[in-house]
PDB file of C-alpha atoms in Angstrom:
ATOM      1  CA  MET A 687      51.906 -45.388  35.242  1.00  0.00           C
ATOM      2  CA  SER A 688      51.270 -42.975  32.269  1.00  0.00           C
ATOM      3  CA  ILE A 689      54.007 -42.248  29.738  1.00  0.00           C
ATOM      4  CA  GLN A 690      53.631 -38.720  28.815  1.00  0.00           C
ATOM      5  CA  LEU A 691      53.684 -38.250  24.912  1.00  0.00           C
ATOM      6  CA  ASP A 692      54.607 -34.621  24.595  1.00  0.00           C
ATOM      7  CA  GLN A 693      57.890 -35.802  26.294  1.00  0.00           C
ATOM      8  CA  VAL A 694      58.610 -39.093  23.893  1.00  0.00           C
ATOM      9  CA  SER A 695      56.999 -35.602  21.143  1.00  0.00           C
ATOM     10  CA  ALA A 696      60.430 -33.902  22.894  1.00  0.00           C
ATOM     11  CA  PHE A 697      62.916 -36.809  22.098  1.00  0.00           C
ATOM     12  CA  MET A 698      61.914 -37.847  18.494  1.00  0.00           C
ATOM     13  CA  ALA A 699      62.987 -33.989  17.525  1.00  0.00           C
ATOM     14  CA  ALA A 700      66.075 -34.203  19.217  1.00  0.00           C
ATOM     15  CA  HIS A 701      67.125 -37.729  18.772  1.00  0.00           C
ATOM     16  CA  ALA A 702      65.642 -39.866  15.724  1.00  0.00           C
ATOM     17  CA  ARG A 703      65.052 -39.186  11.467  1.00  0.00           C
ATOM     18  CA  VAL A 704      62.826 -38.208   9.350  1.00  0.00           C
ATOM     19  CA  LEU A 705      61.096 -41.357   8.937  1.00  0.00           C
ATOM     20  CA  ASP A 706      60.927 -42.811  12.595  1.00  0.00           C
ATOM     21  CA  ARG A 707      59.691 -39.159  12.886  1.00  0.00           C
ATOM     22  CA  ARG A 708      56.891 -39.308  10.527  1.00  0.00           C
ATOM     23  CA  ARG A 709      56.412 -42.787  11.579  1.00  0.00           C
ATOM     24  CA  PHE A 710      55.601 -41.725  15.101  1.00  0.00           C
ATOM     25  CA  GLU A 711      53.570 -38.978  13.837  1.00  0.00           C
ATOM     26  CA  ALA A 712      51.082 -41.523  12.236  1.00  0.00           C
ATOM     27  CA  VAL A 713      50.774 -43.371  15.308  1.00  0.00           C
ATOM     28  CA  THR A 714      50.259 -40.812  17.382  1.00  0.00           C
ATOM     29  CA  ASP A 715      47.822 -38.330  14.851  1.00  0.00           C
ATOM     30  CA  ASP A 716      46.477 -41.426  12.767  1.00  0.00           C
ATOM     31  CA  SER A 717      45.847 -38.951   9.303  1.00  0.00           C
ATOM     32  CA  ASP A 718      46.260 -39.608   6.199  1.00  0.00           C
ATOM     33  CA  THR A 719      48.862 -36.914   5.711  1.00  0.00           C
ATOM     34  CA  ALA A 720      50.632 -38.822   8.148  1.00  0.00           C
ATOM     35  CA  ARG A 721      50.645 -41.727   6.397  1.00  0.00           C
ATOM     36  CA  GLU A 722      51.671 -40.567   2.976  1.00  0.00           C
ATOM     37  CA  ALA A 723      54.716 -38.822   4.797  1.00  0.00           C
ATOM     38  CA  ILE A 724      56.021 -42.242   6.044  1.00  0.00           C
ATOM     39  CA  ILE A 725      56.963 -43.140   1.927  1.00  0.00           C
ATOM     40  CA  ARG A 726      57.952 -39.970   0.692  1.00  0.00           C
ATOM     41  CA  ALA A 727      60.664 -40.332   3.626  1.00  0.00           C
ATOM     42  CA  LEU A 728      61.003 -43.844   3.120  1.00  0.00           C
ATOM     43  CA  ASP A 729      61.997 -42.438  -0.802  1.00  0.00           C
ATOM     44  CA  ALA A 730      65.258 -41.088   0.703  1.00  0.00           C
ATOM     45  CA  TYR A 731      66.489 -44.612   1.158  1.00  0.00           C
ATOM     46  CA  ARG A 732      65.479 -45.981  -2.394  1.00  0.00           C
ATOM     47  CA  ASN A 733      68.287 -47.007  -5.014  1.00  0.00           C
ATOM     48  CA  ASP A 734      67.269 -46.962  -8.638  1.00  0.00           C
ATOM     49  CA  ASP A 735      67.354 -50.834  -9.003  1.00  0.00           C
ATOM     50  CA  GLY A 736      64.513 -50.585  -6.749  1.00  0.00           C
ATOM     51  CA  GLY A 737      65.685 -52.348  -3.633  1.00  0.00           C
ATOM     52  CA  TYR A 738      66.402 -49.880  -0.330  1.00  0.00           C
ATOM     53  CA  GLY A 739      69.914 -49.416   1.387  1.00  0.00           C
ATOM     54  CA  TRP A 740      71.950 -46.271   3.150  1.00  0.00           C
ATOM     55  CA  GLY A 741      71.896 -47.221   6.170  1.00  0.00           C
ATOM     56  CA  LEU A 742      67.746 -47.845   6.751  1.00  0.00           C
ATOM     57  CA  GLU A 743      68.785 -50.769   8.607  1.00  0.00           C
ATOM     58  CA  PRO A 744      71.170 -49.066  10.983  1.00  0.00           C
ATOM     59  CA  ASP A 745      73.209 -51.572  11.722  1.00  0.00           C
ATOM     60  CA  LEU A 746      73.522 -51.924   7.877  1.00  0.00           C
ATOM     61  CA  ARG A 747      75.215 -48.587   6.950  1.00  0.00           C
ATOM     62  CA  SER A 748      76.694 -49.287   3.106  1.00  0.00           C
ATOM     63  CA  THR A 749      74.772 -47.728   0.451  1.00  0.00           C
ATOM     64  CA  GLU A 750      73.822 -50.561  -1.869  1.00  0.00           C
ATOM     65  CA  SER A 751      69.909 -52.961  -1.544  1.00  0.00           C
ATOM     66  CA  GLN A 752      69.637 -55.384   0.471  1.00  0.00           C
ATOM     67  CA  PRO A 753      67.397 -57.268   2.414  1.00  0.00           C
ATOM     68  CA  GLY A 754      67.550 -56.357   5.533  1.00  0.00           C
ATOM     69  CA  GLY A 755      67.027 -53.024   4.433  1.00  0.00           C
ATOM     70  CA  ALA A 756      63.734 -54.017   1.976  1.00  0.00           C
ATOM     71  CA  GLN A 757      62.579 -55.093   5.464  1.00  0.00           C
ATOM     72  CA  HIS A 758      62.563 -52.170   6.774  1.00  0.00           C
ATOM     73  CA  ALA A 759      61.256 -50.488   3.652  1.00  0.00           C
ATOM     74  CA  LEU A 760      58.362 -53.245   3.811  1.00  0.00           C
ATOM     75  CA  GLU A 761      57.954 -52.278   8.334  1.00  0.00           C
ATOM     76  CA  ALA A 762      57.468 -48.718   6.971  1.00  0.00           C
ATOM     77  CA  LEU A 763      54.778 -49.438   4.017  1.00  0.00           C
ATOM     78  CA  ALA A 764      53.238 -51.476   6.351  1.00  0.00           C
ATOM     79  CA  ASP A 765      53.055 -48.707   9.457  1.00  0.00           C
ATOM     80  CA  ALA A 766      51.910 -46.416   6.177  1.00  0.00           C
ATOM     81  CA  GLY A 767      48.804 -48.310   5.287  1.00  0.00           C
ATOM     82  CA  PRO A 768      46.110 -48.224   3.652  1.00  0.00           C
ATOM     83  CA  ALA A 769      48.491 -45.357   1.629  1.00  0.00           C
ATOM     84  CA  THR A 770      50.599 -47.249  -1.039  1.00  0.00           C
ATOM     85  CA  SER A 771      54.040 -46.252  -3.023  1.00  0.00           C
ATOM     86  CA  PRO A 772      54.258 -46.061  -5.996  1.00  0.00           C
ATOM     87  CA  HIS A 773      57.658 -47.503  -6.110  1.00  0.00           C
ATOM     88  CA  THR A 774      56.423 -50.901  -4.009  1.00  0.00           C
ATOM     89  CA  THR A 775      56.104 -53.460  -7.006  1.00  0.00           C
ATOM     90  CA  ALA A 776      60.213 -52.427  -8.033  1.00  0.00           C
ATOM     91  CA  LEU A 777      61.135 -53.670  -4.532  1.00  0.00           C
ATOM     92  CA  LEU A 778      59.445 -56.782  -4.889  1.00  0.00           C
ATOM     93  CA  ASP A 779      60.698 -57.425  -8.467  1.00  0.00           C
ATOM     94  CA  TRP A 780      63.895 -57.122  -6.695  1.00  0.00           C
ATOM     95  CA  LEU A 781      63.258 -58.686  -4.102  1.00  0.00           C
ATOM     96  CA  SER A 782      62.266 -61.691  -6.773  1.00  0.00           C
ATOM     97  CA  SER A 783      65.851 -61.075  -8.502  1.00  0.00           C
ATOM     98  CA  VAL A 784      68.201 -61.822  -5.394  1.00  0.00           C
ATOM     99  CA  THR A 785      66.118 -65.081  -4.419  1.00  0.00           C
ATOM    100  CA  LEU A 786      68.004 -68.341  -4.171  1.00  0.00           C
ATOM    101  CA  PRO A 787      66.928 -71.197  -6.360  1.00  0.00           C
ATOM    102  CA  ASP A 788      65.049 -72.469  -3.424  1.00  0.00           C
ATOM    103  CA  GLY A 789      62.908 -69.165  -2.889  1.00  0.00           C
ATOM    104  CA  GLY A 790      64.959 -67.952   0.240  1.00  0.00           C
ATOM    105  CA  LEU A 791      66.482 -64.677   0.970  1.00  0.00           C
ATOM    106  CA  PRO A 792      70.524 -64.398   1.787  1.00  0.00           C
ATOM    107  CA  PHE A 793      70.755 -62.947   4.731  1.00  0.00           C
ATOM    108  CA  ALA A 794      72.450 -60.869   3.321  1.00  0.00           C
ATOM    109  CA  LEU A 795      74.143 -59.995  -0.353  1.00  0.00           C
ATOM    110  CA  ALA A 796      77.709 -58.792  -0.525  1.00  0.00           C
ATOM    111  CA  VAL A 797      78.529 -55.684   1.339  1.00  0.00           C
ATOM    112  CA  THR A 798      80.370 -53.564  -0.628  1.00  0.00           C
ATOM    113  CA  ASP A 799      81.821 -50.513   2.038  1.00  0.00           C
ATOM    114  CA  PRO A 800      81.583 -52.836   5.312  1.00  0.00           C
ATOM    115  CA  ALA A 801      82.221 -49.067   7.336  1.00  0.00           C
ATOM    116  CA  ALA A 802      80.073 -49.356  10.439  1.00  0.00           C
ATOM    117  CA  CYS A 803      78.433 -52.271   9.410  1.00  0.00           C
ATOM    118  CA  ALA A 804      77.492 -55.187  11.528  1.00  0.00           C
ATOM    119  CA  PRO A 805      79.791 -58.331  11.353  1.00  0.00           C
ATOM    120  CA  PHE A 806      76.649 -60.413  11.063  1.00  0.00           C
ATOM    121  CA  TRP A 807      76.057 -58.735   8.193  1.00  0.00           C
ATOM    122  CA  ALA A 808      79.271 -57.501   6.533  1.00  0.00           C
ATOM    123  CA  HIS A 809      80.207 -61.877   6.158  1.00  0.00           C
ATOM    124  CA  ALA A 810      77.360 -63.440   6.098  1.00  0.00           C
ATOM    125  CA  ASN A 811      77.420 -65.828   2.954  1.00  0.00           C
ATOM    126  CA  PRO A 812      74.895 -64.394   0.068  1.00  0.00           C
ATOM    127  CA  ARG A 813      74.759 -68.110  -1.611  1.00  0.00           C
ATOM    128  CA  GLU A 814      72.994 -69.580   1.509  1.00  0.00           C
ATOM    129  CA  SER A 815      68.954 -68.361   2.148  1.00  0.00           C
ATOM    130  CA  SER A 816      68.255 -67.278   5.754  1.00  0.00           C
ATOM    131  CA  LEU A 817      65.847 -68.322   7.415  1.00  0.00           C
ATOM    132  CA  GLN A 818      65.834 -65.486   9.715  1.00  0.00           C
ATOM    133  CA  ILE A 819      65.617 -62.803   7.056  1.00  0.00           C
ATOM    134  CA  SER A 820      63.498 -64.259   4.603  1.00  0.00           C
ATOM    135  CA  ALA A 821      60.661 -64.854   7.308  1.00  0.00           C
ATOM    136  CA  ALA A 822      61.723 -61.292   8.189  1.00  0.00           C
ATOM    137  CA  VAL A 823      60.933 -59.726   5.089  1.00  0.00           C
ATOM    138  CA  ALA A 824      58.192 -62.033   4.779  1.00  0.00           C
ATOM    139  CA  THR A 825      56.343 -60.768   7.754  1.00  0.00           C
ATOM    140  CA  GLN A 826      56.813 -57.673   6.660  1.00  0.00           C
ATOM    141  CA  ALA A 827      55.252 -58.359   3.119  1.00  0.00           C
ATOM    142  CA  HIS A 828      52.148 -59.686   4.066  1.00  0.00           C
ATOM    143  CA  ARG A 829      51.141 -56.884   6.940  1.00  0.00           C
ATOM    144  CA  VAL A 830      51.088 -54.745   3.269  1.00  0.00           C
ATOM    145  CA  ALA A 831      49.545 -57.311   1.296  1.00  0.00           C
ATOM    146  CA  HIS A 832      46.220 -56.631   3.126  1.00  0.00           C
ATOM    147  CA  TRP A 833      45.505 -53.843   1.875  1.00  0.00           C
ATOM    148  CA  ASP A 834      48.031 -53.553  -1.359  1.00  0.00           C
ATOM    149  CA  PRO A 835      47.322 -55.828  -4.608  1.00  0.00           C
ATOM    150  CA  ALA A 836      50.844 -54.857  -5.797  1.00  0.00           C
ATOM    151  CA  VAL A 837      51.661 -56.896  -2.698  1.00  0.00           C
ATOM    152  CA  LYS A 838      49.431 -59.611  -2.521  1.00  0.00           C
ATOM    153  CA  ASP A 839      49.099 -60.452  -6.025  1.00  0.00           C
ATOM    154  CA  HIS A 840      52.975 -60.243  -6.727  1.00  0.00           C
ATOM    155  CA  PRO A 841      54.483 -63.770  -7.105  1.00  0.00           C
ATOM    156  CA  TRP A 842      57.348 -63.267  -4.882  1.00  0.00           C
ATOM    157  CA  LEU A 843      55.245 -63.346  -2.003  1.00  0.00           C
ATOM    158  CA  GLU A 844      54.095 -66.439  -2.453  1.00  0.00           C
ATOM    159  CA  THR A 845      57.657 -68.270  -3.408  1.00  0.00           C
ATOM    160  CA  VAL A 846      59.403 -66.902   0.267  1.00  0.00           C
ATOM    161  CA  THR A 847      56.229 -67.873   1.758  1.00  0.00           C
ATOM    162  CA  ARG A 848      56.431 -71.628   0.765  1.00  0.00           C
ATOM    163  CA  TYR A 849      60.313 -71.550   1.469  1.00  0.00           C
ATOM    164  CA  CYS A 850      59.497 -69.853   5.132  1.00  0.00           C
ATOM    165  CA  PHE A 851      56.508 -73.184   5.692  1.00  0.00           C
ATOM    166  CA  ASP A 852      59.311 -75.635   4.235  1.00  0.00           C
ATOM    167  CA  ALA A 853      62.171 -74.495   6.256  1.00  0.00           C
ATOM    168  CA  ILE A 854      59.908 -74.377   9.717  1.00  0.00           C
ATOM    169  CA  ARG A 855      58.809 -77.483   9.400  1.00  0.00           C
ATOM    170  CA  ARG A 856      61.773 -78.881   8.934  1.00  0.00           C
ATOM    171  CA  ILE A 857      62.907 -77.155  12.908  1.00  0.00           C
ATOM    172  CA  ASP A 858      62.828 -79.898  15.248  1.00  0.00           C
ATOM    173  CA  GLU A 859      65.394 -78.220  17.763  1.00  0.00           C
ATOM    174  CA  THR A 860      65.124 -74.579  19.794  1.00  0.00           C
ATOM    175  CA  PRO A 861      66.163 -72.218  16.673  1.00  0.00           C
ATOM    176  CA  PHE A 862      68.379 -68.956  17.849  1.00  0.00           C
ATOM    177  CA  ALA A 863      66.317 -66.377  19.882  1.00  0.00           C
ATOM    178  CA  TYR A 864      65.754 -64.571  16.918  1.00  0.00           C
ATOM    179  CA  VAL A 865      64.718 -66.748  14.151  1.00  0.00           C
ATOM    180  CA  LEU A 866      62.761 -68.253  16.294  1.00  0.00           C
ATOM    181  CA  SER A 867      60.877 -64.440  16.867  1.00  0.00           C
ATOM    182  CA  PHE A 868      60.942 -63.805  13.349  1.00  0.00           C
ATOM    183  CA  ALA A 869      59.634 -67.337  12.148  1.00  0.00           C
ATOM    184  CA  LEU A 870      56.672 -66.488  14.386  1.00  0.00           C
ATOM    185  CA  GLN A 871      55.784 -63.426  14.098  1.00  0.00           C
ATOM    186  CA  PHE A 872      56.032 -64.473  10.124  1.00  0.00           C
ATOM    187  CA  LEU A 873      53.656 -67.418  10.779  1.00  0.00           C
ATOM    188  CA  ASP A 874      51.220 -65.109  12.494  1.00  0.00           C
ATOM    189  CA  VAL A 875      50.321 -62.861  10.049  1.00  0.00           C
ATOM    190  CA  ALA A 876      50.489 -65.133   7.380  1.00  0.00           C
ATOM    191  CA  SER A 877      47.662 -67.299   9.593  1.00  0.00           C
ATOM    192  CA  ASP A 878      44.914 -64.358   8.280  1.00  0.00           C
ATOM    193  CA  THR A 879      45.536 -65.777   4.816  1.00  0.00           C
ATOM    194  CA  ARG A 880      46.949 -68.986   4.519  1.00  0.00           C
ATOM    195  CA  PRO A 881      45.066 -72.142   6.911  1.00  0.00           C
ATOM    196  CA  GLU A 882      48.737 -74.171   7.238  1.00  0.00           C
ATOM    197  CA  ALA A 883      50.099 -71.193   9.084  1.00  0.00           C
ATOM    198  CA  HIS A 884      48.634 -72.138  12.266  1.00  0.00           C
ATOM    199  CA  GLU A 885      49.700 -75.890  12.631  1.00  0.00           C
ATOM    200  CA  LEU A 886      53.405 -74.536  12.100  1.00  0.00           C
ATOM    201  CA  LEU A 887      52.222 -72.179  15.087  1.00  0.00           C
ATOM    202  CA  ASP A 888      51.795 -75.294  16.813  1.00  0.00           C
ATOM    203  CA  HIS A 889      54.711 -76.619  15.762  1.00  0.00           C
ATOM    204  CA  LEU A 890      57.074 -73.924  16.646  1.00  0.00           C
ATOM    205  CA  GLY A 891      54.769 -72.856  20.196  1.00  0.00           C
ATOM    206  CA  ARG A 892      56.489 -75.830  21.778  1.00  0.00           C
ATOM    207  CA  PHE A 893      59.269 -74.343  21.880  1.00  0.00           C
ATOM    208  CA  VAL A 894      58.197 -70.720  23.737  1.00  0.00           C
ATOM    209  CA  PRO A 895      58.299 -70.570  26.695  1.00  0.00           C
ATOM    210  CA  ARG A 896      54.997 -69.344  28.277  1.00  0.00           C
ATOM    211  CA  ASP A 897      56.875 -66.106  30.437  1.00  0.00           C
ATOM    212  CA  GLY A 898      57.724 -65.356  26.081  1.00  0.00           C
ATOM    213  CA  ALA A 899      61.705 -64.242  26.990  1.00  0.00           C
ATOM    214  CA  LEU A 900      64.079 -66.204  24.308  1.00  0.00           C
ATOM    215  CA  PRO A 901      67.344 -65.516  25.767  1.00  0.00           C
ATOM    216  CA  VAL A 902      70.073 -64.158  22.735  1.00  0.00           C
ATOM    217  CA  THR A 903      73.155 -66.455  23.122  1.00  0.00           C
ATOM    218  CA  GLY A 904      75.666 -64.804  22.040  1.00  0.00           C
ATOM    219  CA  GLY A 905      74.114 -60.802  21.773  1.00  0.00           C
ATOM    220  CA  ALA A 906      74.569 -58.436  24.621  1.00  0.00           C
ATOM    221  CA  GLU A 907      74.884 -59.155  28.212  1.00  0.00           C
ATOM    222  CA  GLY A 908      71.291 -59.405  28.983  1.00  0.00           C
ATOM    223  CA  GLU A 909      69.858 -59.130  25.415  1.00  0.00           C
ATOM    224  CA  THR A 910      66.957 -60.842  25.657  1.00  0.00           C
ATOM    225  CA  LEU A 911      63.656 -61.088  23.147  1.00  0.00           C
ATOM    226  CA  ARG A 912      60.054 -60.189  25.031  1.00  0.00           C
ATOM    227  CA  PRO A 913      56.883 -61.204  24.671  1.00  0.00           C
ATOM    228  CA  LEU A 914      55.706 -57.526  23.479  1.00  0.00           C
ATOM    229  CA  LEU A 915      58.050 -58.188  21.134  1.00  0.00           C
ATOM    230  CA  LEU A 916      56.768 -61.672  19.612  1.00  0.00           C
ATOM    231  CA  ALA A 917      53.304 -60.745  20.040  1.00  0.00           C
ATOM    232  CA  PRO A 918      52.882 -56.941  20.422  1.00  0.00           C
ATOM    233  CA  GLU A 919      49.447 -57.060  19.327  1.00  0.00           C
ATOM    234  CA  PRO A 920      46.208 -58.006  21.836  1.00  0.00           C
ATOM    235  CA  GLY A 921      43.959 -61.039  19.820  1.00  0.00           C
ATOM    236  CA  ARG A 922      46.467 -62.620  17.105  1.00  0.00           C
ATOM    237  CA  PRO A 923      47.025 -66.177  17.734  1.00  0.00           C
ATOM    238  CA  ILE A 924      50.767 -65.500  18.421  1.00  0.00           C
ATOM    239  CA  ARG A 925      49.664 -64.241  22.479  1.00  0.00           C
ATOM    240  CA  ASP A 926      47.823 -67.366  22.570  1.00  0.00           C
ATOM    241  CA  LEU A 927      51.379 -69.011  23.109  1.00  0.00           C
ATOM    242  CA  LEU A 928      52.598 -66.743  25.872  1.00  0.00           C
ATOM    243  CA  ASP A 929      50.527 -66.038  29.475  1.00  0.00           C
ATOM    244  CA  PRO A 930      47.990 -63.538  29.482  1.00  0.00           C
ATOM    245  CA  GLU A 931      50.496 -62.453  32.975  1.00  0.00           C
ATOM    246  CA  ALA A 932      53.611 -62.182  31.902  1.00  0.00           C
ATOM    247  CA  VAL A 933      52.277 -60.150  28.744  1.00  0.00           C
ATOM    248  CA  SER A 934      50.662 -57.773  31.591  1.00  0.00           C
ATOM    249  CA  HIS A 935      53.651 -57.856  33.390  1.00  0.00           C
ATOM    250  CA  ASP A 936      56.481 -57.061  29.922  1.00  0.00           C
ATOM    251  CA  LEU A 937      53.704 -54.351  29.181  1.00  0.00           C
ATOM    252  CA  ASP A 938      54.105 -52.540  32.545  1.00  0.00           C
ATOM    253  CA  ARG A 939      58.175 -52.936  32.233  1.00  0.00           C
ATOM    254  CA  LEU A 940      58.052 -51.502  28.865  1.00  0.00           C
ATOM    255  CA  GLU A 941      56.112 -48.493  30.661  1.00  0.00           C
ATOM    256  CA  ARG A 942      59.236 -48.208  33.082  1.00  0.00           C
ATOM    257  CA  ALA A 943      61.427 -48.270  30.729  1.00  0.00           C
ATOM    258  CA  GLN A 944      60.845 -44.549  28.975  1.00  0.00           C
ATOM    259  CA  LEU A 945      64.151 -42.625  29.902  1.00  0.00           C
ATOM    260  CA  ALA A 946      64.141 -39.509  31.404  1.00  0.00           C
ATOM    261  CA  ASP A 947      64.717 -37.736  28.005  1.00  0.00           C
ATOM    262  CA  GLY A 948      61.286 -39.419  26.834  1.00  0.00           C
ATOM    263  CA  GLY A 949      62.784 -42.290  24.264  1.00  0.00           C
ATOM    264  CA  TRP A 950      63.361 -45.328  24.651  1.00  0.00           C
ATOM    265  CA  THR A 951      66.345 -47.432  23.648  1.00  0.00           C
ATOM    266  CA  VAL A 952      67.764 -51.010  23.088  1.00  0.00           C
ATOM    267  CA  ASP A 953      69.656 -53.866  24.701  1.00  0.00           C
ATOM    268  CA  PHE A 954      71.424 -54.938  21.990  1.00  0.00           C
ATOM    269  CA  THR A 955      74.647 -53.623  20.168  1.00  0.00           C
ATOM    270  CA  ASN A 956      75.128 -51.044  17.832  1.00  0.00           C
ATOM    271  CA  TYR A 957      78.108 -50.809  15.509  1.00  0.00           C
ATOM    272  CA  SER A 958      77.494 -47.263  15.195  1.00  0.00           C
ATOM    273  CA  ALA A 959      77.001 -43.971  16.806  1.00  0.00           C
ATOM    274  CA  MET A 960      74.454 -42.905  14.092  1.00  0.00           C
ATOM    275  CA  ALA A 961      73.348 -46.696  14.739  1.00  0.00           C
ATOM    276  CA  ALA A 962      73.270 -46.454  18.324  1.00  0.00           C
ATOM    277  CA  LEU A 963      70.783 -43.153  17.877  1.00  0.00           C
ATOM    278  CA  GLU A 964      68.632 -44.202  15.548  1.00  0.00           C
ATOM    279  CA  TRP A 965      67.707 -47.352  16.974  1.00  0.00           C
ATOM    280  CA  ARG A 966      66.769 -45.294  19.490  1.00  0.00           C
ATOM    281  CA  GLY A 967      64.372 -43.307  17.508  1.00  0.00           C
ATOM    282  CA  TYR A 968      62.999 -46.991  16.124  1.00  0.00           C
ATOM    283  CA  ALA A 969      62.257 -48.432  19.175  1.00  0.00           C
ATOM    284  CA  THR A 970      60.360 -45.443  20.339  1.00  0.00           C
ATOM    285  CA  VAL A 971      58.087 -45.829  18.289  1.00  0.00           C
ATOM    286  CA  GLY A 972      57.615 -49.368  18.713  1.00  0.00           C
ATOM    287  CA  ALA A 973      57.434 -48.513  21.958  1.00  0.00           C
ATOM    288  CA  VAL A 974      54.695 -45.821  22.105  1.00  0.00           C
ATOM    289  CA  ALA A 975      52.675 -48.045  18.751  1.00  0.00           C
ATOM    290  CA  THR A 976      52.934 -50.875  21.283  1.00  0.00           C
ATOM    291  CA  LEU A 977      51.465 -49.621  24.235  1.00  0.00           C
ATOM    292  CA  ARG A 978      48.707 -48.183  22.377  1.00  0.00           C
ATOM    293  CA  MET A 979      47.261 -51.324  21.250  1.00  0.00           C
ATOM    294  CA  ASN A 980      47.249 -52.322  24.426  1.00  0.00           C
ATOM    295  CA  GLY A 981      45.539 -49.634  26.136  1.00  0.00           C
ATOM    296  CA  HIS A 982      48.043 -48.301  28.508  1.00  0.00           C
ATOM    297  CA  CYS A 983      49.113 -45.255  26.677  1.00  0.00           C
ATOM    298  CA  PRO A 984      47.051 -42.238  25.782  1.00  0.00           C
TER     299      PRO A 984
END
């Protein structure tokens, strides 16, 4: 079985936001022009304080800057690499300004307009650090730091990295699926430059089933984090935690998951009509990128 990229392209034109259309273009085109276009599309979500909002996280639709917006902004910057943005330092300065005294980020700051926002964003405690969002943001920052000295040398990266290492070291029972997933991905990318990440990856690995399937307690019916969500890229340390046969089966599952309209969808709850649409574009870019990295897509 092989997916048809022209069908995917038609789906993106009909359903996806400009940012994800640009990300898809960079995945399939791999040109400098496509990568620079991601940075221009990202600017639409930027606030004057240096952070990002305006629904960049599809289920967090309030306008103000949020850690969730920063996660997705850094993810887009990582996908744009080695192109860089002139606004990256301002984003890390903003992250420094909202980081709590222990070095972690709150899951969300106070949401001024909760319309169409998921309750877990709107009701988060802004005075308590969250390993889940800290690891998610730090993961994308470490990806960008591979080529952008504005991130590699910014003091916030060391601050949040140290917080994540300490929080992960204290984990002594199976964490919530998303906490485990983001912490594993953080350790995987941090292991490129921080030797202690390898030891902590072994520490967390004891909570990962060999088939890599992590059911989401309290999530939508059947919501499960799959092996390729944990470890999309072959050859990475995190792949060693998983049964290769399970990864192979998951590649087949991901390929079969393309819908008749050419796109992919998500299995978690969305909190607005726009979010449901935007998550599909986001998921479709991710599916194509993962299949291409693993030789399952032209």
